[in-house]
Coordinates of C-alpha atoms in Angstrom, one line a residue:
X1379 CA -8.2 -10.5 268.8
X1380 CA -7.4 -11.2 265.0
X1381 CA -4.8 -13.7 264.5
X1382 CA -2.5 -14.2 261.4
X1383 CA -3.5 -17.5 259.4
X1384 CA -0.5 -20.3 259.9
X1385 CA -0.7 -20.5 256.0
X1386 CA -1.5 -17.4 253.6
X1387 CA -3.8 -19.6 251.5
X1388 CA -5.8 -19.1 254.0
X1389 CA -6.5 -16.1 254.4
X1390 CA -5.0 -12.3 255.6
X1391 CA -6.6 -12.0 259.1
X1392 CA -8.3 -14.5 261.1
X1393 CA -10.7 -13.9 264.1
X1394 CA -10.6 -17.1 266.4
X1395 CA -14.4 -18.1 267.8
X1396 CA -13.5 -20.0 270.6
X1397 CA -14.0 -16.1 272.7
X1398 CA -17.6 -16.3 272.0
X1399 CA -18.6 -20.1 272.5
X1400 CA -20.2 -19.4 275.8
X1401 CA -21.6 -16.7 275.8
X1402 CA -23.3 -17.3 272.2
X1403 CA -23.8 -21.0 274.0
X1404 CA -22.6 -22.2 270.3
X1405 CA -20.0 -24.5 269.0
X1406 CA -17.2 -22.2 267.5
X1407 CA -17.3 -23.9 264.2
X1408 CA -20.9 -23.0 264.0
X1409 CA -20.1 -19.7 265.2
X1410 CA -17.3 -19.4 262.3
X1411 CA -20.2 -20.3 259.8
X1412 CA -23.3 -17.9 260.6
X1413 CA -20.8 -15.2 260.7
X1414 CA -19.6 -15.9 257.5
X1415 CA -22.9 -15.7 256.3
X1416 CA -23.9 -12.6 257.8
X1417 CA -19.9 -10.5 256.9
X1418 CA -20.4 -7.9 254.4
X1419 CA -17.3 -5.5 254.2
X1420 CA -16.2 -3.8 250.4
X1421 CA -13.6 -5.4 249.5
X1422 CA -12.9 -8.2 252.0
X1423 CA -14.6 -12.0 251.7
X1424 CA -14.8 -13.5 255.3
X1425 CA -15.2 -17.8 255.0
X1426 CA -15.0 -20.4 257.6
X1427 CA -12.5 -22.3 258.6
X1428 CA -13.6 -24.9 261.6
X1429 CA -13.6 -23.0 264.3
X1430 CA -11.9 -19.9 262.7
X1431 CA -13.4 -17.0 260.8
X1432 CA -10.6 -16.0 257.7
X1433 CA -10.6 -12.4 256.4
X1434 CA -8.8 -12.5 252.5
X1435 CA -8.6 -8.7 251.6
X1436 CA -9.3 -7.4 248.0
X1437 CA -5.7 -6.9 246.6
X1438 CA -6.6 -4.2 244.6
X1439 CA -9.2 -2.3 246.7
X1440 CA -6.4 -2.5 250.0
X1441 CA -3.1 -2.5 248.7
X1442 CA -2.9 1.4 248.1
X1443 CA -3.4 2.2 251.9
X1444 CA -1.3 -0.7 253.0
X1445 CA 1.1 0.9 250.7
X1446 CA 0.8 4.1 252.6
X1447 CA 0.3 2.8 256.4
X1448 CA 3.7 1.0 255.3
X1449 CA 5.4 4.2 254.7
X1450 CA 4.7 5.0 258.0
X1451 CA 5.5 8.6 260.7
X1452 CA 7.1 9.1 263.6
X1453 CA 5.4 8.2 266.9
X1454 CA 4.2 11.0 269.1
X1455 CA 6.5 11.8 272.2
X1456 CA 4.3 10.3 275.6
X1457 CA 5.8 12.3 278.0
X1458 CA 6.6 9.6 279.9
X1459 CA 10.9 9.1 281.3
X1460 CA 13.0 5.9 280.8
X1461 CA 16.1 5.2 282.4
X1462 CA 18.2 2.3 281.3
X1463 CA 21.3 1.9 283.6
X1464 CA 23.1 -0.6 281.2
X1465 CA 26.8 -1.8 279.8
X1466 CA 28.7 -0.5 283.8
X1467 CA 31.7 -2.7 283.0
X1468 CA 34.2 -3.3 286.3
X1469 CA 37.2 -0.4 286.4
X1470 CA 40.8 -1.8 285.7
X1471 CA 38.8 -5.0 284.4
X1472 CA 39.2 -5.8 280.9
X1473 CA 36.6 -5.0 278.5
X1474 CA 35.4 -8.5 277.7
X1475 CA 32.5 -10.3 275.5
X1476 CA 30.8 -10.5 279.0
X1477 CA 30.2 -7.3 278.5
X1478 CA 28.7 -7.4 275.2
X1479 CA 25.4 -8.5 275.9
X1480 CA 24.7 -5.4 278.5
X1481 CA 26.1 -2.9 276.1
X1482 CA 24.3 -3.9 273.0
X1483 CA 20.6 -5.1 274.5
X1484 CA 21.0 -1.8 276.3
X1485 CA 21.6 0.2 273.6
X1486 CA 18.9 -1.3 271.6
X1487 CA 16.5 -0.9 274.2
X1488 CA 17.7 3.1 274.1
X1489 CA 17.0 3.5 270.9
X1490 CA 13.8 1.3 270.5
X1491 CA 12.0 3.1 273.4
X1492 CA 13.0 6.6 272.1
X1493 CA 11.6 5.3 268.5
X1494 CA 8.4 4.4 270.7
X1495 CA 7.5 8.2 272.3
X1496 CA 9.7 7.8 275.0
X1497 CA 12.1 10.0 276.9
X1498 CA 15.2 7.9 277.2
X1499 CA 18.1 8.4 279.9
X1500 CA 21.4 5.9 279.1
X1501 CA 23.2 5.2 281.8
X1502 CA 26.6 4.0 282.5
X1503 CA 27.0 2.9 285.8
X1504 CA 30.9 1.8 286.2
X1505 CA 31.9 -0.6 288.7
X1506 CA 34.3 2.2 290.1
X1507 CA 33.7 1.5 293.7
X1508 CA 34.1 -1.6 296.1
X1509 CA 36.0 -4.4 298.1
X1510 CA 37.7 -4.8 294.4
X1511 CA 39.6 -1.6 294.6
X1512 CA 41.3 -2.8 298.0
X1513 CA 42.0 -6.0 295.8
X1514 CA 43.6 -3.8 292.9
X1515 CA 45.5 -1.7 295.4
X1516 CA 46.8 -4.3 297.2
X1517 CA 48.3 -6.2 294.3
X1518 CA 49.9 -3.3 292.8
X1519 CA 51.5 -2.0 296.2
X1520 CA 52.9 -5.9 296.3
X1521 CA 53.9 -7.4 293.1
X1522 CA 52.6 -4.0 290.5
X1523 CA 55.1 -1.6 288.3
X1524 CA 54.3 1.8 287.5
X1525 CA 56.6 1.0 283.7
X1526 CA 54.4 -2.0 283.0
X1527 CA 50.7 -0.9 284.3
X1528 CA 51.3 2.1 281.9
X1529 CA 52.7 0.1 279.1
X1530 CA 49.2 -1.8 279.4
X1531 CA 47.1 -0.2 281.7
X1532 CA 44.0 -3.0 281.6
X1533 CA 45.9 -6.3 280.8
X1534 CA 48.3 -5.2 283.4
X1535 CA 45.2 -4.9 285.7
X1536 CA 43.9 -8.0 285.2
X1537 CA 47.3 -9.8 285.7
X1538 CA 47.6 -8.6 289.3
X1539 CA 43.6 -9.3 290.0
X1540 CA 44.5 -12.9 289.2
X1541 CA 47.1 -12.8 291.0
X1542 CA 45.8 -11.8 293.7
X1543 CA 43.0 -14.9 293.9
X1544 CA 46.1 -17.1 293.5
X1545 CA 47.9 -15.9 296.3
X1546 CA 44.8 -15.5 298.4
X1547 CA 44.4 -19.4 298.4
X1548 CA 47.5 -19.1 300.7
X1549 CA 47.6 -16.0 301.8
X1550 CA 44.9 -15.1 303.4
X1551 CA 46.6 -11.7 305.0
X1552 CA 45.8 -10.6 302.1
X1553 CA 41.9 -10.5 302.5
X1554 CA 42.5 -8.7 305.6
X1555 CA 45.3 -6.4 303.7
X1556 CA 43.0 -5.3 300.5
X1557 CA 39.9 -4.8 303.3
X1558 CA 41.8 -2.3 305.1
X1559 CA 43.3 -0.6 301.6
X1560 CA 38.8 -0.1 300.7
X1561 CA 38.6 1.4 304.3
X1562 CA 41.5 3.8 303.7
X1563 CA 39.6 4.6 300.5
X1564 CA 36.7 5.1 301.5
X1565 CA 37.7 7.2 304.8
X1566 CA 39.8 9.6 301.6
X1567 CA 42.8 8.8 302.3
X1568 CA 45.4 10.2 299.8
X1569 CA 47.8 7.2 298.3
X1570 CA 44.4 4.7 298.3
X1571 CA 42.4 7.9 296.4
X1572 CA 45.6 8.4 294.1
X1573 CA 45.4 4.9 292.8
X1574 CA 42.0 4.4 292.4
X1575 CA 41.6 7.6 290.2
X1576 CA 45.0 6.5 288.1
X1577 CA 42.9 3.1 287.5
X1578 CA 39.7 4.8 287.0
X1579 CA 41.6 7.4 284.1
X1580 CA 43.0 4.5 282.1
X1581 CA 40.1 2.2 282.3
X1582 CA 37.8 5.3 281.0
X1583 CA 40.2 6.1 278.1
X1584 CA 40.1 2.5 277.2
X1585 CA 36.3 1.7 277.3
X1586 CA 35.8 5.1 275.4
X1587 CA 37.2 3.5 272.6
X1588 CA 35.3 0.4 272.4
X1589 CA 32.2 2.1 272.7
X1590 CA 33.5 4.1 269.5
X1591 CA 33.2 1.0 267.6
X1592 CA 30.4 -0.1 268.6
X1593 CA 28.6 2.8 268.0
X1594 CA 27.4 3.4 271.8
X1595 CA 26.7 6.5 274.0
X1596 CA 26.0 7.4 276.9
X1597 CA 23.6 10.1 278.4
X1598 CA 25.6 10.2 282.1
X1599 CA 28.3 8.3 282.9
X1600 CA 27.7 8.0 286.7
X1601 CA 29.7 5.6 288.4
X1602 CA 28.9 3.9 291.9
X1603 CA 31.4 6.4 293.1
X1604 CA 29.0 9.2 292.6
X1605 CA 26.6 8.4 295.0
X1606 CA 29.2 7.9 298.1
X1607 CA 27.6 11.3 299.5
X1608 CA 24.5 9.7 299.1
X1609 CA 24.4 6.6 301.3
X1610 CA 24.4 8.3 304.4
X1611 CA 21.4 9.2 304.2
X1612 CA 19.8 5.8 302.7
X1613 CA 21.3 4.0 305.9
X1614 CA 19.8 7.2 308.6
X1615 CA 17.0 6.8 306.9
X1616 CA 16.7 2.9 307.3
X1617 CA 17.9 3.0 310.7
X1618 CA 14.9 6.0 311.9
X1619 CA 12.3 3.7 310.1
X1620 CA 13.7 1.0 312.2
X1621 CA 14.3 -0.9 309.2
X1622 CA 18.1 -2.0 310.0
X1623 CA 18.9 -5.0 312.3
X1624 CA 22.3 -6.5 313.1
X1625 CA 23.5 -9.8 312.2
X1626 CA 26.9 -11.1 313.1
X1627 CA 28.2 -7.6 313.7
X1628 CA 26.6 -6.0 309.8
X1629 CA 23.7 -4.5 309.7
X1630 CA 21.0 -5.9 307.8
X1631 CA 17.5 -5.1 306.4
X1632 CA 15.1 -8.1 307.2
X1633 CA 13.3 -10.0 303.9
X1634 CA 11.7 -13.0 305.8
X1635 CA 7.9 -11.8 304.6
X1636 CA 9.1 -11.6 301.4
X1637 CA 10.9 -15.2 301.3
X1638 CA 14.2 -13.2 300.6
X1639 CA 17.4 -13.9 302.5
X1640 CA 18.6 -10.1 304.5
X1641 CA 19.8 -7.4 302.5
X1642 CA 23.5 -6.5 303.7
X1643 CA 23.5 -2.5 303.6
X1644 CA 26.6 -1.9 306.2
X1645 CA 29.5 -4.7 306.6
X1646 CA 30.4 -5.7 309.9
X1647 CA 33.7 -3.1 309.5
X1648 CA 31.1 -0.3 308.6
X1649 CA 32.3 0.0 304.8
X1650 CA 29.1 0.1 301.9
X1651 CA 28.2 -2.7 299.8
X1652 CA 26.9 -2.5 296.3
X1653 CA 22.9 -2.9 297.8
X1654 CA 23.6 0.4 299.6
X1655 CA 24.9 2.0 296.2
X1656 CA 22.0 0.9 293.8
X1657 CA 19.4 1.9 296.6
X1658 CA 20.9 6.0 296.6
X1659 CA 21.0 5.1 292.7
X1660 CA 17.5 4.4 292.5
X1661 CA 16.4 7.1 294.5
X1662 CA 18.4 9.7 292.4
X1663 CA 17.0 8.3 289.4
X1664 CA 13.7 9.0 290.2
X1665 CA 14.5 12.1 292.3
X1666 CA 16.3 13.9 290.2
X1667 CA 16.5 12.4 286.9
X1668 CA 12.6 12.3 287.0
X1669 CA 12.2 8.8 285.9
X1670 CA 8.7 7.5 285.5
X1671 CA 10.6 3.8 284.6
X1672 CA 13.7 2.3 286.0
X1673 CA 15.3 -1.0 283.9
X1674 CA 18.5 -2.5 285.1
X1675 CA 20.1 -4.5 281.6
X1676 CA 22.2 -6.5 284.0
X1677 CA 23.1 -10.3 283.5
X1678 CA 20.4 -13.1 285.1
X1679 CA 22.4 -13.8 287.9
X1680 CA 21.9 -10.7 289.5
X1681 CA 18.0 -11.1 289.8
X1682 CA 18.1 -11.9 293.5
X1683 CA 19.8 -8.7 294.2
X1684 CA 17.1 -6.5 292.3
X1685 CA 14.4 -8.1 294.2
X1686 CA 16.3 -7.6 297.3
X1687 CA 16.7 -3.7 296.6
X1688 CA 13.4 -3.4 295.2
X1689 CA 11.9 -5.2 298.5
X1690 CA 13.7 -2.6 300.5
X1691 CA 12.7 0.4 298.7
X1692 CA 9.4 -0.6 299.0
X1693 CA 9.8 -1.1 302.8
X1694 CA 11.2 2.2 302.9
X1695 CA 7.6 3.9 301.1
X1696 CA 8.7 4.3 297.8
X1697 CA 5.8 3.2 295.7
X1698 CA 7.5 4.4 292.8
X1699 CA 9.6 0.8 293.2
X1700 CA 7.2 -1.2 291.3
X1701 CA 8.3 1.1 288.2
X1702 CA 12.2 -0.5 288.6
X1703 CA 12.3 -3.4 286.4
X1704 CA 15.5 -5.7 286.4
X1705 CA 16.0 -6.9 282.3
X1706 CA 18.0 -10.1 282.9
X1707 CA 19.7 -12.0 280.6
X1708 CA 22.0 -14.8 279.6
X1709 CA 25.0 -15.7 280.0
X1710 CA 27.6 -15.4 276.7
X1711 CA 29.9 -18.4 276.7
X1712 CA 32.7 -18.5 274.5
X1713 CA 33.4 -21.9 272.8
X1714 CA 31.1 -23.3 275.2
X1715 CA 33.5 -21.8 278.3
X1716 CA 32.3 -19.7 280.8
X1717 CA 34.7 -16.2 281.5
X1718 CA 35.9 -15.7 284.6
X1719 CA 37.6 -12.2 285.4
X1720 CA 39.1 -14.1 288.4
X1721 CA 40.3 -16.6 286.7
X1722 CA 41.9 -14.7 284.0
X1723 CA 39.5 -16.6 281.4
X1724 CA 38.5 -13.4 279.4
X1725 CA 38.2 -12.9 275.7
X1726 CA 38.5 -9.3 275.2
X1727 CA 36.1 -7.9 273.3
X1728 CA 38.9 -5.7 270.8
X1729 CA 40.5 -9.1 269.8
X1730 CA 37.2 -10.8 268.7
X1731 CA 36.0 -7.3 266.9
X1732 CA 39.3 -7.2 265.0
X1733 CA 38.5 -10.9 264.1
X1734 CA 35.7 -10.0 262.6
X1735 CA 36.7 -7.3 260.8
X1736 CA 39.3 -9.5 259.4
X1737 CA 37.2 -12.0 258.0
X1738 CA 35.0 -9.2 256.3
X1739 CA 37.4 -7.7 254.4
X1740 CA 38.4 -11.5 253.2
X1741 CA 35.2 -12.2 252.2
X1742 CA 35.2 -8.4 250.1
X1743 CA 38.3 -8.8 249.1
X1744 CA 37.3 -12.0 247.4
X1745 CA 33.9 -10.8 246.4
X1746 CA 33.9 -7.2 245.3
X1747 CA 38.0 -5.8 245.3
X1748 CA 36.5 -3.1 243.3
X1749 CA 34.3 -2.2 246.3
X1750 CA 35.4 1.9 248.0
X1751 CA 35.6 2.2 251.6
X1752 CA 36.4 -1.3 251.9
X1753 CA 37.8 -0.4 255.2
X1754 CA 35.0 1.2 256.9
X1755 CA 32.7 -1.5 255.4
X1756 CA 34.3 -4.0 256.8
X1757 CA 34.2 -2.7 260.1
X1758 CA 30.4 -2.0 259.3
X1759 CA 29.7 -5.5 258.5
X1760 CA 32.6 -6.9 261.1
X1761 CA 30.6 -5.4 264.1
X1762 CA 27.2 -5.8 263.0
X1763 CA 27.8 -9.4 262.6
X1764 CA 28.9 -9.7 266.3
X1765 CA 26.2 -7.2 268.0
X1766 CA 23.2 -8.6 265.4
X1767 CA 24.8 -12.2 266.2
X1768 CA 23.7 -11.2 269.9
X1769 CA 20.6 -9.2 269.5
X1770 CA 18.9 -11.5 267.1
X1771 CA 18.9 -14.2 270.2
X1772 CA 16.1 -13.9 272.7
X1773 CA 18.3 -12.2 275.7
X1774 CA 17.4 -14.5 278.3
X1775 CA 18.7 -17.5 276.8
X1776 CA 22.5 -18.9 276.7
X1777 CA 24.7 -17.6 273.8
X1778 CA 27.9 -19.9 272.8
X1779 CA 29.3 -17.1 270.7
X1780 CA 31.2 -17.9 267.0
X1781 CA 33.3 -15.5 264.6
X1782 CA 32.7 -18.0 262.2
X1783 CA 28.7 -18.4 262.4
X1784 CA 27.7 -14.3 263.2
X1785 CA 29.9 -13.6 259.6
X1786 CA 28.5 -15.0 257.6
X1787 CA 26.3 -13.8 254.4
X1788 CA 23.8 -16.6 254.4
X1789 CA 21.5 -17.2 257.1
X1790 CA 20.0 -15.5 259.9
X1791 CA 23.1 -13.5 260.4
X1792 CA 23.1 -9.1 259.9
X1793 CA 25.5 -9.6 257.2
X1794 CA 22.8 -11.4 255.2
X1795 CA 20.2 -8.5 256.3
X1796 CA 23.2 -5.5 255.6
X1797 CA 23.6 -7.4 251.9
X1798 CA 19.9 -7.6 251.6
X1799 CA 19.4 -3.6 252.2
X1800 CA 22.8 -2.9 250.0
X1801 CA 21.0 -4.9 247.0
X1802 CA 17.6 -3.2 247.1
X1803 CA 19.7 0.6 247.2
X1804 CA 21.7 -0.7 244.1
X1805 CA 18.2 -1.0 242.8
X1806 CA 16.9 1.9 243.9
X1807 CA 20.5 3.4 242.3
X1808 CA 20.0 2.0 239.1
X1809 CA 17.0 3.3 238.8
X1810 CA 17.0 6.8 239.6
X1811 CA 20.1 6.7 237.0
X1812 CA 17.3 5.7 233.9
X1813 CA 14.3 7.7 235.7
X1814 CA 12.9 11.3 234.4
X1815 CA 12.5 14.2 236.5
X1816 CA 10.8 12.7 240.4
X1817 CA 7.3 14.1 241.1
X1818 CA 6.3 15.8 244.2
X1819 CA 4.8 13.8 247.0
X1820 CA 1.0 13.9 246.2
X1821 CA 1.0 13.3 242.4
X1822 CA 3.3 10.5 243.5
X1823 CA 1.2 9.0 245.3
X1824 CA -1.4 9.1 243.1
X1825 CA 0.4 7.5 240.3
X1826 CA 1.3 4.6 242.7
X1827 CA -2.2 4.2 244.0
X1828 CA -3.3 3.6 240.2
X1829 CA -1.0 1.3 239.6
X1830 CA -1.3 -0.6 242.4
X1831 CA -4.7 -1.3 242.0
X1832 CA -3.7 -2.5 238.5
X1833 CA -0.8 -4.4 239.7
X1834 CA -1.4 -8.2 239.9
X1835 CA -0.4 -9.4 243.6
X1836 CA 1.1 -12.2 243.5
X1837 CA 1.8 -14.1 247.0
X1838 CA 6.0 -12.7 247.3
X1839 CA 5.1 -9.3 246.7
X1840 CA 1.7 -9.1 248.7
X1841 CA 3.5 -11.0 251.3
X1842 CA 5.9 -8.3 251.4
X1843 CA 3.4 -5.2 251.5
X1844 CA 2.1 -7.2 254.6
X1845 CA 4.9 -7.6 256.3
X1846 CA 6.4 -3.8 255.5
X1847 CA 3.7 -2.6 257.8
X1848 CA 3.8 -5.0 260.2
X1849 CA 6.9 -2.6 261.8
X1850 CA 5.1 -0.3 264.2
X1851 CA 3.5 -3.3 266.1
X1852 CA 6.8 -5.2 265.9
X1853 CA 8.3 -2.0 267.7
X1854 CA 5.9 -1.8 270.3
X1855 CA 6.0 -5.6 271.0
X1856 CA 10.0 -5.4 271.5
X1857 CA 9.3 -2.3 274.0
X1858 CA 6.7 -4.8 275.7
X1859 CA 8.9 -7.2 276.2
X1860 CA 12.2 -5.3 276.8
X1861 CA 13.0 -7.4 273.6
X1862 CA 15.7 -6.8 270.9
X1863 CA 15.2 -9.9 269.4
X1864 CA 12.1 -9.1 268.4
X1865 CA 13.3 -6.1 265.8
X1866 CA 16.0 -8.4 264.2
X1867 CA 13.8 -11.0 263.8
X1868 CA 11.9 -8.5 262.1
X1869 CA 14.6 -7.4 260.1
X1870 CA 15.1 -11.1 258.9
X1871 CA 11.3 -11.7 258.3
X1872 CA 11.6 -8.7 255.9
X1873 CA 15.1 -9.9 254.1
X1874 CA 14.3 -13.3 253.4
X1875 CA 10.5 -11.7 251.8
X1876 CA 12.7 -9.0 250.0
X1877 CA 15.1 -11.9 248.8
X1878 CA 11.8 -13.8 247.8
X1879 CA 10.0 -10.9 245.8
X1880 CA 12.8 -10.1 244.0
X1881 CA 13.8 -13.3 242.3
X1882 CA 10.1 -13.6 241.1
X1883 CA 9.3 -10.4 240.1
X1884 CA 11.8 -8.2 237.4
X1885 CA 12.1 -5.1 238.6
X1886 CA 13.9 -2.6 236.5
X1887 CA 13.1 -4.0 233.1
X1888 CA 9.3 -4.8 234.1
X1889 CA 6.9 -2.4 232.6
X1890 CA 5.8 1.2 233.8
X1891 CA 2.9 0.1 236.4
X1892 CA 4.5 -3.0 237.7
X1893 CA 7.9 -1.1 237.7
X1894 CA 6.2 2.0 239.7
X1895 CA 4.9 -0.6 242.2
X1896 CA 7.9 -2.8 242.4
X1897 CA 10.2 0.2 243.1
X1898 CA 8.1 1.3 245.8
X1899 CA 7.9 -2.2 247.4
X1900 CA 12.3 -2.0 247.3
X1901 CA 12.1 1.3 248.7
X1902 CA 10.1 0.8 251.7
X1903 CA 12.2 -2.8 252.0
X1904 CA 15.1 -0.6 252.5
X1905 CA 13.5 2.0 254.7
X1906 CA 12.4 -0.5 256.9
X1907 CA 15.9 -2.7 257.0
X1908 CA 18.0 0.7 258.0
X1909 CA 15.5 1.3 260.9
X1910 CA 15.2 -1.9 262.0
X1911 CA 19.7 -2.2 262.0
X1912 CA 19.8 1.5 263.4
X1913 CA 17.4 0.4 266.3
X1914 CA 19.8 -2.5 266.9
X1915 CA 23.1 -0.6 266.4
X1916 CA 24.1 -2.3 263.5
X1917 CA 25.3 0.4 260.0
X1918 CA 23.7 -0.4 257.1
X1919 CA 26.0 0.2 253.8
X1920 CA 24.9 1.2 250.5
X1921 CA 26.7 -1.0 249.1
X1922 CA 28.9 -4.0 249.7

């Protein structure tokens, strides 16, 4: 119930009365004022504020263990299973910034609930099935060649799929044509299976590379294909429980109770729909992967369809439905335009990554030419400008993406935080280079807790200590709220303070005690911005 003070004049800690008006039967501020009275606690003065009771901690009594709850350990494994189905980008679809958003909020959820105790599962669910394929097939047997598809295997892809909703307008044989292709595919039939696994091969090789750069994995790779064998028995076992109802020739699972429109599970020509899929997904996932939690990283627009699927699992008996979780978020325009894979309005993802990259190494090459591994620094900071430029946003919100904004080294961009954890390890650096012989862990610790309690506190670097071990509740409120945003802002918080501290306090020349303290305060500065940029994905340099 203790609240952090809107101004740090105020106080450290503050414990708001209002909870205990009525059953005290007293007016908070009064409340405030006999408790402030009656507070007794070494080294912490309580006052009041109105209706507030303010804690200010004894800097020199609490800064030692702050020092050492800052320093921090890792968080015991809970035994509990998290699957995050995340990223599952279309086959022979162009890997565009749409995709960005799942990949990286995906990622950084991975990482953030392994950091929390958790078991993590990352899943890559590729669009690899569906009325698309027929689409794909269709175009290719009409308009396609086999010189130019391998010359480009995805741009060539996306040509004909535009084409195809061109013609369409006209055309519309062609509907019925790329239906009947998804029926031959789905029945096995050879030239239609042939195909799809020549598109599936080159969009695989291609996506594999992307997820190279941006430093993402993948614990299975399970695309909706995998669970064809699987929806036979989802559909008996919604026809036995008398679940499944027809409407206009498809057959249907009833949400009227649950204000829903129906849940299409078998299209009036008998072929699967993508509800079928994600329900055998789901129960594999928990089946057989074990999963205690199920979170789909999939775009806002979908949310209708999750509550559809979840509403029908739970129909079905599976309690274990209220444990699937849809994480929605916004969409990513680009120059205030919305993409369109039909439409042919993509911005692939490569192009705007080399354009970043570019405009890092300008702003090195300007800065620091002396600077080794220019090339894979650029790439560090290139990158990590465009994942923290997405991660940094609260994911349910609209982003209009820019090059020009997410590069830069000002701000509230991750080339500012990568710069700000480069500067405090060229500190560190310089001086290990003038230091004597380290000491072991205890007797170092010692030593800092004297001279901590010496040290004088001023606001920038008590600020600081603060904040340093704020970073275990920041991590478990990011998990709470399936929120990324939450560790960069984090990471910001802690780079502007670093920024702060260091041009009011001299660090290498000050003298022994304050030095001792001062390098300890840049230490755990660093420590703190590489795990909050590894959570996110982003490298962190040791120098720029």
């Amino acid at each position: 119930m203790l609240e952090l003070p809107p101004n740090p004049e105020l106080g450290d800690a503050a414990f708001p009365c209002f909870t205990l008006a009525k059953s005290l039967r007293k007016a908070p501020q009064q409340i405030a004022s006999d408790l402030a009275e009656r507070f007794k606690l070494e080294g912490t003065e309580a006052s009041a504020a109105g209706p507030y009771l303010n804690f200010r901690f004894d800097r020199s009594v609490h800064s030692a263990s702050l020092l050492l709850q800052a320093e921090g350990q890792a968080a015991a494994p809970n035994g509990q299973t998290v699957v995050i189905d995340m990223s599952s980008p279309n086959i022979a679809k162009p890997f565009g910034v749409g995709h960005l958003r799942s990949t990286v909020i995906g990622a950084a959820l991975y990482r953030m609930y392994t950091e929390a105790g958790y078991r993590t599962i990352s899943v890559n669910h590729l669009g690899d099935w569906g009325t698309q394929f027929g689409k794909q097939i269709t175009a290719y047997k009409r308009w396609g060649s086999e010189e130019r598809l391998k010359a480009a295997p995805i741009r060539e892809s996306l040509s004909l799929y535009v084409r195809f909703h061109d013609e369409a307008v006209n055309d519309p044989t062609l509907e019925t044509e790329a239906r009947d292709w998804f029926r031959r595919l789905e029945s096995g039939d050879e030239e239609a299976l042939g195909l799809w696994r020549y598109f599936v091969d080159v969009s695989l090789s291609e996506f594999d590379r992307m997820y190279g750069r941006l430093g993402v994995s993948f614990d299975k790779v399970l695309g909706e294909s995998f669970y064809n064998d699987k929806m036979g028995a989802v559909v008996e076992e919604l026809r036995t429980k008398g679940l499944l109802e027809e409407s206009e020739g498809a057959q249907v699972v009833r949400l009227d109770d649950e204000e829903m429109p129906p849940c299409l599970i078998l299209k009036s020509d008998g072929t699967t729909i993508y509800p079928t899929r994600d329900l055998a997904t789901a129960i594999y996932r928990h089946d057989v992967l074990q999963a205690d939690k199920l979170l789909y990283v999939v775009g806002a627009e979908q949310t209708l369809h999750f509550r559809q699927v979840f509403a029908v699992l739970r129909k079905m008996g599976r309690k274990w439905a209220s444990a699937c979780q849809h994480i929605p978020f916004g969409l990513m325009k680009f120059e205030g335009k919305k993409m369109s894979t039909r439409k042919g309005k993509v911005v692939f993802l490569e192009e705007v990554l080399d354009e970043a990259v570019a405009r890092a190494t300008a702003i090195i090459e300007e800065k620091n030419p002396q600077l080794q591994n220019r090339e894979a620094i650029a790439e560090a900071i290139g990158i990590g400008a465009i994942v923290f430029g997405d991660l940094k946003n609260n994911r349910i919100g609209e982003i209009n993406f820019s090059i020009e904004e997410a590069v830069q080294f000002e701000g509230e961009t991750g080339p500012y935080v990568q710069y700000t954890h480069a500067r405090a390890r060229s500190v560190l650096r310089k001086a290990k280079e003038g230091s004597a012989e380290a000491q072991n862990g205890a007797a170092e610790y010692e030593s800092i807790k004297a001279s901590a309690s010496a040290y004088h506190w001023d606001e920038a670097s008590w600020e600081l200590l603060k904040r340093l071990c704020d970073y275990q509740t920041e991590l478990q409120r990011g998990v709470q709220r399936q929120e990324p945003s939450v560790v960069a802002r984090y990471a910001l918080d802690l780079a502007k303070m670093f920024n702060r501290f260091y041009h009011h306090n001299k660090v290498l020349s000050a003298a022994a005690g304050d030095k001792e303290v001062r390098l300890e305060l840049t230490r755990l500065t660093a420590e703190r911005l590489r795990w909050a940029l590894d959570l996110l994905g982003v490298r962190s340099p040791k120098e720029i």
